[in-house]
Amino acid sequence: MKIIVQKFGGSSLTTKERRVQAANKVIVAKREGYANVVVVSAIGRIGDPYATDTLINMAKEVNRDVIPRELDLLLNCGEIISAVVLCQVFTGLGYDATVLTGAQAGIITDRAFTEARILRVNPEKILKNLKENKIVIVAGFQGVTDEGDLTTLGRGGSDTTASALGVALNAEFVDIFTDVDGIKTADPRIVKNARTLEVITYNEICQLAHQGAKVLHPRAVEIAMQKNIPLRVRSTFEDSLGTLVTNYGDTYNTVEISSDRLLTGITHVPNITQLKIFTNKSENTKGLELKIFRAMALSNISIDFINVHPHQVIFTVKDDDALKAEKIIENIGLTAEVLPGCAKVSAVGANMAGVPGVMSKIVEALTEENIQILQTADSHTTIWCLVRKEDMEKAVIALHKKFNLS
Ligand code: ADP
Ligand code: MG
């Protein structure tokens, strides 16, 4: 049995017409001889009646603190509604289709409610239905603990569901259908002439996704990569093949040898706060750095852009965590210079390691646009620049242009 997993994002399912377009993608694959597993997200975005954010706001209306376990029960409803409504399209067209919740599909997670991790997949029920020639529609973004409590997988979690099912079922392809025609050299909402990449390696998209390219959840890539299951990011509304995510070696036969490009794309993450802490202003400076980082870890604050100097520690946190972080530093007896409203703009490319002149080109591009660089960091695949949020879009466009990515 050759299996294909096809995932449809919330924006692909908002209207009856769109759901028919989505269903057609499944039917085309069925005609090609595939056994079909369809994964769906909740319908629409914030404001739409059953979108995840709408459900969260509903719960928080009377009390902002929602018990995570109960919140997950509520959030499970969004994808279930979506799955049943899409099932109606198939049965209406005369196809045999069935809906499984994440739990029924055998997606077992840990107990980290609202951010659960998939521990394993028991695909028997899916396989039984596929053998009966049914289209199996699985509610994405959800799972169940060993104790039987329902969980959700965090934002973008339906991508992870699709990928995990792809691995468990040894699928030929996992197709991620969305509102753009593939993975692009930058977010098309910012860079209008961003180019769609024909092929990209797991590593490249992992970097892009971790650095803010929300088109694919990084966890989904990591899972698919373990078993080399090819992912494709495609448009629900167009007829192109989209972007193939695969291994470097597997791309040789294609037109574009992705490993030859210096830069893959430009990404951005807004809403970041920079904290500068002067450690020499304290009486006893010994071990202060350790104290700072330990305290952040204990409070579950994730930190980024870390620079430690003899008399100064600099790092960034999410704007949402800034107040908490500032308090923690005060409690240690230190003061922080706080700069909220920053953004991280990254140039990502698997081949920039050791190539001279990349950094100077970045600085040139930003300087030409009068954008102040607040901090930088680099790894063998990425150069990060911290800029003010109001400079973010300008910086993405400038870097995209400087490296001729369009
Ligand atoms: P879905 O609801 O289908 O999961 P998402 O909103 O999660 O859709 O992902 C698609 C969006 O990702 C696009 O509309 C696009 O604005 C955004 N995006 C960000 N970076 C990129 C990129 N490099 N390539 C393509 N899309 C991107
Ligand atoms: Mg998504």
Coordinates of C-alpha atoms and ligand atoms in Angstrom, one line a residue:
M1 CA 0.0 0.0 0.0
K2 CA 1.5 3.4 -1.0
I3 CA 0.4 6.0 1.5
I4 CA 0.3 9.8 1.2
V5 CA -0.3 12.1 4.1
Q6 CA -1.8 15.5 3.1
K7 CA -2.2 18.2 5.7
F8 CA -4.4 21.3 5.2
G9 CA -3.8 24.5 7.2
G10 CA -6.6 26.5 8.7
S11 CA -6.7 29.1 5.9
S12 CA -7.2 26.3 3.4
L13 CA -10.5 25.3 5.0
T14 CA -12.3 28.5 5.7
T15 CA -15.1 28.3 3.1
K16 CA -17.1 25.6 1.4
E17 CA -15.3 26.4 -1.9
R18 CA -11.9 26.1 -0.3
R19 CA -12.8 22.8 1.4
V20 CA -13.8 21.4 -2.1
Q21 CA -10.4 22.6 -3.5
A22 CA -8.7 20.8 -0.6
A23 CA -10.8 17.7 -1.1
N24 CA -9.8 17.7 -4.8
K25 CA -6.1 17.5 -3.9
V26 CA -6.9 14.4 -2.0
I27 CA -9.0 12.9 -4.8
V28 CA -6.2 13.5 -7.3
A29 CA -3.8 11.6 -5.1
K30 CA -6.4 8.8 -4.7
R31 CA -6.7 8.5 -8.5
E32 CA -2.9 8.2 -8.6
G33 CA -3.3 5.1 -6.5
Y34 CA -2.4 6.4 -3.0
A35 CA -4.1 5.4 0.2
N36 CA -5.0 8.8 1.7
V37 CA -4.4 10.1 5.2
V38 CA -5.7 13.7 5.6
V39 CA -4.6 15.9 8.5
V40 CA -6.5 19.1 9.2
S41 CA -6.0 22.2 11.3
A42 CA -8.8 24.1 13.0
I43 CA -10.8 26.2 10.5
G44 CA -9.6 29.8 9.9
R45 CA -7.6 32.3 12.0
I46 CA -8.5 34.5 15.0
G47 CA -12.0 35.8 14.7
D48 CA -13.3 32.8 12.8
P49 CA -15.7 30.9 15.0
Y50 CA -13.8 27.7 15.7
A51 CA -10.2 28.9 15.2
T52 CA -7.7 28.0 18.0
D53 CA -7.3 31.6 19.0
T54 CA -11.0 32.2 19.1
L55 CA -11.4 29.2 21.5
I56 CA -8.6 30.4 23.7
N57 CA -10.2 33.9 24.0
M58 CA -13.6 32.3 24.8
A59 CA -12.0 30.4 27.7
K60 CA -10.2 33.4 29.0
E61 CA -13.2 35.8 28.9
V62 CA -14.1 35.3 32.5
N63 CA -10.8 34.1 33.9
R64 CA -7.4 34.5 32.2
D65 CA -6.0 31.5 34.0
V66 CA -7.2 28.4 32.3
I67 CA -6.1 25.0 33.6
P68 CA -3.9 23.6 30.8
R69 CA -5.6 20.2 30.8
E70 CA -9.0 21.8 30.4
L71 CA -7.8 24.2 27.8
D72 CA -6.5 21.3 25.7
L73 CA -9.9 19.6 25.9
L74 CA -11.4 22.8 24.5
L75 CA -8.7 23.2 21.8
N76 CA -9.2 19.6 20.6
C77 CA -12.7 20.6 19.5
G78 CA -11.4 23.0 16.8
E79 CA -9.7 20.3 14.7
I80 CA -12.5 17.8 15.3
I81 CA -15.0 20.3 13.9
S82 CA -12.7 20.9 10.9
A83 CA -12.2 17.1 10.3
V84 CA -15.9 16.3 10.3
V85 CA -16.8 19.2 8.1
L86 CA -14.2 18.1 5.5
C87 CA -15.4 14.5 5.8
Q88 CA -18.8 15.8 4.7
V89 CA -17.3 17.0 1.4
F90 CA -15.9 13.6 0.7
T91 CA -19.0 11.6 1.6
G92 CA -21.1 14.2 -0.3
L93 CA -19.0 13.3 -3.4
G94 CA -19.6 9.6 -2.9
Y95 CA -16.2 8.7 -1.3
D96 CA -15.9 6.5 1.7
A97 CA -14.3 8.6 4.4
T98 CA -13.9 8.5 8.2
V99 CA -12.7 10.8 10.9
L100 CA -10.2 10.0 13.7
T101 CA -9.3 12.3 16.6
G102 CA -5.6 12.5 17.5
A103 CA -6.2 10.0 20.3
Q104 CA -8.1 7.6 18.0
A105 CA -5.4 7.9 15.4
G106 CA -2.9 6.6 18.1
I107 CA -0.9 9.7 18.7
I108 CA 0.5 9.3 22.2
T109 CA 2.1 12.3 23.9
D110 CA 3.7 13.3 27.1
R111 CA 1.7 15.3 29.7
A112 CA 3.0 18.8 28.8
F113 CA -0.5 20.2 28.2
T114 CA -0.7 22.8 25.4
E115 CA 2.9 22.0 24.3
A116 CA 2.9 18.2 24.3
R117 CA 5.5 16.1 22.5
I118 CA 4.6 13.0 20.6
L119 CA 6.1 10.0 22.2
R120 CA 4.9 7.4 19.8
V121 CA 2.3 6.6 17.2
N122 CA 0.1 3.4 17.1
P123 CA -1.2 3.5 13.6
E124 CA -3.3 0.3 13.6
K125 CA -6.6 2.0 13.4
I126 CA -5.5 4.2 10.6
L127 CA -4.2 1.2 8.7
K128 CA -7.3 -0.8 9.3
N129 CA -9.4 2.0 7.7
L130 CA -7.0 2.5 4.8
K131 CA -7.2 -1.2 4.0
E132 CA -11.0 -0.8 3.8
N133 CA -10.2 1.8 1.1
K134 CA -11.4 4.7 3.3
I135 CA -10.1 8.3 3.2
V136 CA -8.9 8.7 6.8
I137 CA -9.2 12.3 8.1
V138 CA -7.2 12.9 11.3
A139 CA -7.7 15.9 13.6
G140 CA -4.3 17.5 13.7
F141 CA -2.5 19.3 16.6
Q142 CA -3.7 16.8 19.2
G143 CA -2.9 13.6 21.0
V144 CA -3.5 11.6 24.1
T145 CA -1.4 10.7 27.2
D146 CA -1.0 7.2 28.4
E147 CA -3.5 8.0 31.1
G148 CA -6.1 9.0 28.5
D149 CA -6.0 12.8 28.9
L150 CA -6.3 14.8 25.7
T151 CA -3.3 17.1 24.8
T152 CA -2.4 19.6 22.1
L153 CA 1.0 19.9 20.4
G154 CA 1.6 23.7 20.4
R155 CA 1.3 26.2 17.6
G156 CA 1.8 24.7 14.1
G157 CA 1.2 21.3 15.7
S158 CA -0.8 19.9 12.8
D159 CA 2.4 20.0 10.7
T160 CA 3.9 17.8 13.4
T161 CA 0.9 15.4 13.3
A162 CA 1.3 15.0 9.6
S163 CA 5.0 14.4 9.8
A164 CA 4.7 11.9 12.7
L165 CA 2.0 10.0 10.8
G166 CA 4.2 10.1 7.7
V167 CA 7.0 8.4 9.6
A168 CA 4.7 5.9 11.4
L169 CA 3.0 4.9 8.1
N170 CA 6.2 5.1 6.1
A171 CA 4.4 7.4 3.7
E172 CA 5.7 8.1 0.2
F173 CA 5.1 11.9 0.8
V174 CA 3.9 14.2 3.4
D175 CA 2.3 17.2 1.7
I176 CA 1.7 20.4 3.7
F177 CA -0.9 22.4 1.8
T178 CA -1.1 26.0 2.7
D179 CA -1.9 29.5 1.3
V180 CA 1.5 30.0 -0.4
D181 CA 3.0 28.0 -3.2
G182 CA 6.0 26.7 -1.3
I183 CA 8.9 27.7 0.9
K184 CA 10.2 31.1 -0.2
T185 CA 13.4 33.0 0.2
A186 CA 11.6 35.3 2.7
D187 CA 8.0 35.7 4.1
P188 CA 6.0 36.9 1.0
R189 CA 4.0 39.1 3.3
I190 CA 7.2 41.3 3.7
V191 CA 9.1 40.6 0.5
K192 CA 6.7 40.7 -2.4
N193 CA 9.2 39.2 -4.9
A194 CA 10.5 36.4 -2.7
R195 CA 11.3 33.4 -4.8
T196 CA 9.7 29.9 -4.3
L197 CA 12.4 27.3 -3.7
E198 CA 12.1 24.1 -5.8
V199 CA 14.1 22.0 -3.4
I200 CA 15.4 22.6 0.1
T201 CA 17.3 20.3 2.5
Y202 CA 15.9 19.3 5.9
N203 CA 18.7 21.2 7.5
E204 CA 18.0 24.4 5.6
I205 CA 14.3 24.5 6.4
C206 CA 15.0 23.5 10.0
Q207 CA 17.2 26.6 10.3
L208 CA 14.6 28.8 8.5
A209 CA 11.8 27.5 10.6
H210 CA 13.6 27.9 13.9
Q211 CA 14.5 31.4 13.0
G212 CA 10.9 32.4 12.3
A213 CA 9.7 31.1 8.9
K214 CA 6.4 29.9 10.2
V215 CA 5.5 28.1 6.9
L216 CA 6.6 24.8 8.4
H217 CA 6.9 23.7 12.1
P218 CA 10.6 22.9 12.9
R219 CA 9.5 19.8 14.9
A220 CA 7.7 18.5 11.8
V221 CA 10.9 18.7 9.9
E222 CA 13.0 17.0 12.6
I223 CA 10.6 14.1 12.7
A224 CA 10.4 13.6 8.9
M225 CA 14.2 13.8 8.7
Q226 CA 14.7 10.9 11.0
K227 CA 13.2 8.5 8.4
N228 CA 13.9 10.6 5.3
I229 CA 10.3 11.0 4.5
P230 CA 10.0 13.7 1.8
L231 CA 7.9 16.7 2.7
R232 CA 6.3 19.0 0.1
V233 CA 5.0 22.4 0.9
R234 CA 2.3 23.3 -1.6
S235 CA -0.6 25.6 -2.4
T236 CA -4.1 24.3 -1.8
F237 CA -5.3 26.8 -4.5
E238 CA -2.7 26.3 -7.3
D239 CA -1.5 23.4 -9.3
S240 CA 2.3 23.5 -8.7
L241 CA 4.4 20.9 -7.0
G242 CA 5.6 23.4 -4.4
T243 CA 8.9 22.9 -2.5
L244 CA 10.4 19.5 -1.9
V245 CA 12.1 19.1 1.4
T246 CA 14.6 16.3 1.2
N247 CA 18.3 15.4 1.9
Y248 CA 21.2 17.1 0.2
G249 CA 22.3 14.0 -1.7
D250 CA 18.7 13.4 -3.0
T251 CA 18.6 16.7 -4.7
Y252 CA 21.4 16.1 -7.2
N253 CA 19.1 14.9 -9.9
T254 CA 17.0 18.0 -9.8
V255 CA 17.6 21.2 -11.6
E256 CA 18.6 23.2 -8.6
I257 CA 21.4 21.8 -6.4
S258 CA 20.4 23.5 -3.3
S259 CA 23.7 23.0 -1.5
D260 CA 25.4 25.3 -4.0
R261 CA 23.6 28.3 -2.7
L262 CA 25.3 30.5 -0.2
L263 CA 22.1 31.8 1.4
T264 CA 18.8 30.1 1.5
G265 CA 16.6 32.8 2.9
I266 CA 16.0 35.7 5.2
T267 CA 13.8 35.3 8.3
H268 CA 12.5 37.5 11.1
V269 CA 11.1 37.2 14.6
P270 CA 9.5 40.3 16.1
N271 CA 8.7 41.2 19.8
I272 CA 12.1 40.7 21.4
T273 CA 13.5 42.6 24.4
Q274 CA 17.3 43.1 24.9
L275 CA 18.7 43.1 28.4
K276 CA 22.1 44.5 29.2
I277 CA 23.3 43.7 32.7
F278 CA 26.4 45.4 34.2
T279 CA 28.0 42.8 36.5
N280 CA 30.9 45.1 37.7
K281 CA 28.4 47.3 39.5
S282 CA 27.9 44.7 42.2
E283 CA 30.2 44.2 45.2
N284 CA 30.8 40.5 44.7
T285 CA 31.0 39.8 41.0
K286 CA 32.1 36.2 41.3
G287 CA 29.7 33.7 39.9
L288 CA 27.1 36.4 38.9
E289 CA 26.8 35.2 35.4
L290 CA 25.9 31.7 36.6
K291 CA 23.4 33.2 39.0
I292 CA 21.7 35.1 36.2
F293 CA 21.4 32.2 33.8
R294 CA 20.4 29.8 36.5
A295 CA 17.6 32.1 37.7
M296 CA 16.3 32.5 34.1
A297 CA 16.3 28.8 33.6
L298 CA 14.5 28.1 36.9
S299 CA 11.8 30.6 35.8
N300 CA 11.5 28.9 32.5
I301 CA 12.5 32.0 30.6
S302 CA 14.1 31.1 27.3
I303 CA 17.0 33.4 26.4
D304 CA 18.7 34.0 23.2
F305 CA 21.5 36.2 21.7
I306 CA 23.8 35.6 24.7
N307 CA 27.0 37.6 24.9
V308 CA 29.1 37.4 28.1
H309 CA 31.8 40.0 28.6
P310 CA 34.0 40.6 31.6
H311 CA 31.7 43.3 33.1
Q312 CA 28.6 42.8 31.1
V313 CA 26.0 40.1 30.2
I314 CA 23.7 40.7 27.3
F315 CA 20.9 38.6 26.1
T316 CA 17.3 38.7 24.7
V317 CA 14.0 37.4 25.9
K318 CA 10.5 37.5 24.4
D319 CA 8.7 40.8 25.1
D320 CA 6.2 38.8 27.1
D321 CA 8.9 37.6 29.5
A322 CA 10.7 41.0 29.8
L323 CA 9.1 42.2 33.0
K324 CA 9.6 38.8 34.7
A325 CA 13.3 38.8 33.6
E326 CA 13.9 42.3 34.9
K327 CA 12.5 41.4 38.3
I328 CA 14.7 38.4 38.5
I329 CA 17.8 40.5 37.8
E330 CA 16.7 43.0 40.4
N331 CA 16.3 40.2 42.9
I332 CA 19.9 39.2 42.3
G333 CA 20.9 42.8 43.2
L334 CA 21.7 43.9 39.7
T335 CA 20.1 46.3 37.3
A336 CA 19.4 45.7 33.6
E337 CA 19.2 48.2 30.8
V338 CA 16.1 47.1 29.0
L339 CA 15.3 47.7 25.4
P340 CA 11.9 46.3 24.4
G341 CA 10.4 46.2 20.8
C342 CA 13.4 44.7 19.0
A343 CA 13.3 42.1 16.2
K344 CA 15.7 39.4 15.1
V345 CA 16.5 39.3 11.4
S346 CA 18.5 36.3 10.2
A347 CA 20.3 35.3 7.1
V348 CA 20.2 31.5 6.8
G349 CA 22.3 29.4 4.5
A350 CA 23.9 26.0 4.9
N351 CA 27.0 27.1 2.9
M352 CA 28.0 30.4 4.5
A353 CA 30.4 28.8 6.9
G354 CA 33.9 30.1 6.1
V355 CA 32.8 32.2 3.1
P356 CA 34.5 35.5 3.5
G357 CA 32.5 38.7 3.1
V358 CA 29.0 37.5 4.2
M359 CA 29.0 39.6 7.3
S360 CA 30.4 42.7 5.6
K361 CA 27.6 42.4 3.0
I362 CA 25.0 42.2 5.8
V363 CA 26.4 45.3 7.5
E364 CA 26.6 47.1 4.2
A365 CA 22.9 46.3 3.4
L366 CA 21.7 47.5 6.8
T367 CA 23.9 50.6 6.9
E368 CA 22.7 51.7 3.5
E369 CA 19.2 51.7 4.9
N370 CA 20.3 53.5 8.1
I371 CA 19.4 50.6 10.2
Q372 CA 21.2 50.3 13.5
I373 CA 22.5 46.9 14.4
L374 CA 22.0 46.4 18.2
Q375 CA 23.7 43.0 18.4
T376 CA 24.8 40.2 16.2
A377 CA 25.6 36.5 16.5
D378 CA 26.5 33.8 14.1
S379 CA 26.7 30.0 13.7
H380 CA 28.0 28.0 10.7
T381 CA 24.5 28.3 9.0
T382 CA 23.1 31.6 10.3
I383 CA 23.9 35.2 11.0
W384 CA 21.5 36.9 13.3
C385 CA 21.1 40.7 13.7
L386 CA 19.0 42.4 16.4
V387 CA 17.4 45.6 15.1
R388 CA 14.5 47.8 16.3
K389 CA 11.1 46.4 15.4
E390 CA 10.3 49.4 13.2
D391 CA 13.4 48.6 11.1
M392 CA 12.5 44.9 10.8
E393 CA 10.7 44.8 7.5
K394 CA 13.2 47.2 5.9
A395 CA 16.0 45.0 7.1
V396 CA 14.5 41.8 5.6
I397 CA 13.9 43.5 2.3
A398 CA 17.4 45.0 2.2
L399 CA 19.1 41.7 3.0
H400 CA 17.0 39.9 0.5
K401 CA 18.0 42.3 -2.2
K402 CA 21.7 42.5 -1.2
F403 CA 22.0 38.7 -1.7
N404 CA 20.0 38.7 -4.9
L405 CA 17.5 36.2 -3.5
S406 CA 14.6 37.1 -5.7
Ligands
ADP1 P1 -1.2 27.2 7.6 O1 -2.5 27.8 8.3 O2 -1.5 26.6 6.3 O3 -0.5 26.3 8.5 P2 0.8 29.2 8.1 O4 0.3 30.6 8.3 O5 1.2 28.4 9.3 O6 -0.3 28.4 7.3 O7 2.0 29.2 7.1 C1 1.9 29.9 5.8 C2 2.4 31.3 5.9 O8 3.8 31.3 6.3 C3 2.4 32.1 4.7 O9 1.1 32.7 4.5 C4 3.5 33.1 4.8 O10 3.1 34.4 5.0 C5 4.3 32.6 6.0 N1 5.8 32.5 5.7 C6 6.8 32.9 6.5 N2 8.0 32.7 6.0 C7 7.8 32.1 4.8 C8 8.7 31.5 3.9 N3 10.0 31.7 4.0 N4 8.1 30.9 2.8 C9 6.8 30.8 2.6 N5 5.9 31.3 3.6 C10 6.4 31.9 4.6
MG2 MG 1.1 26.5 9.9

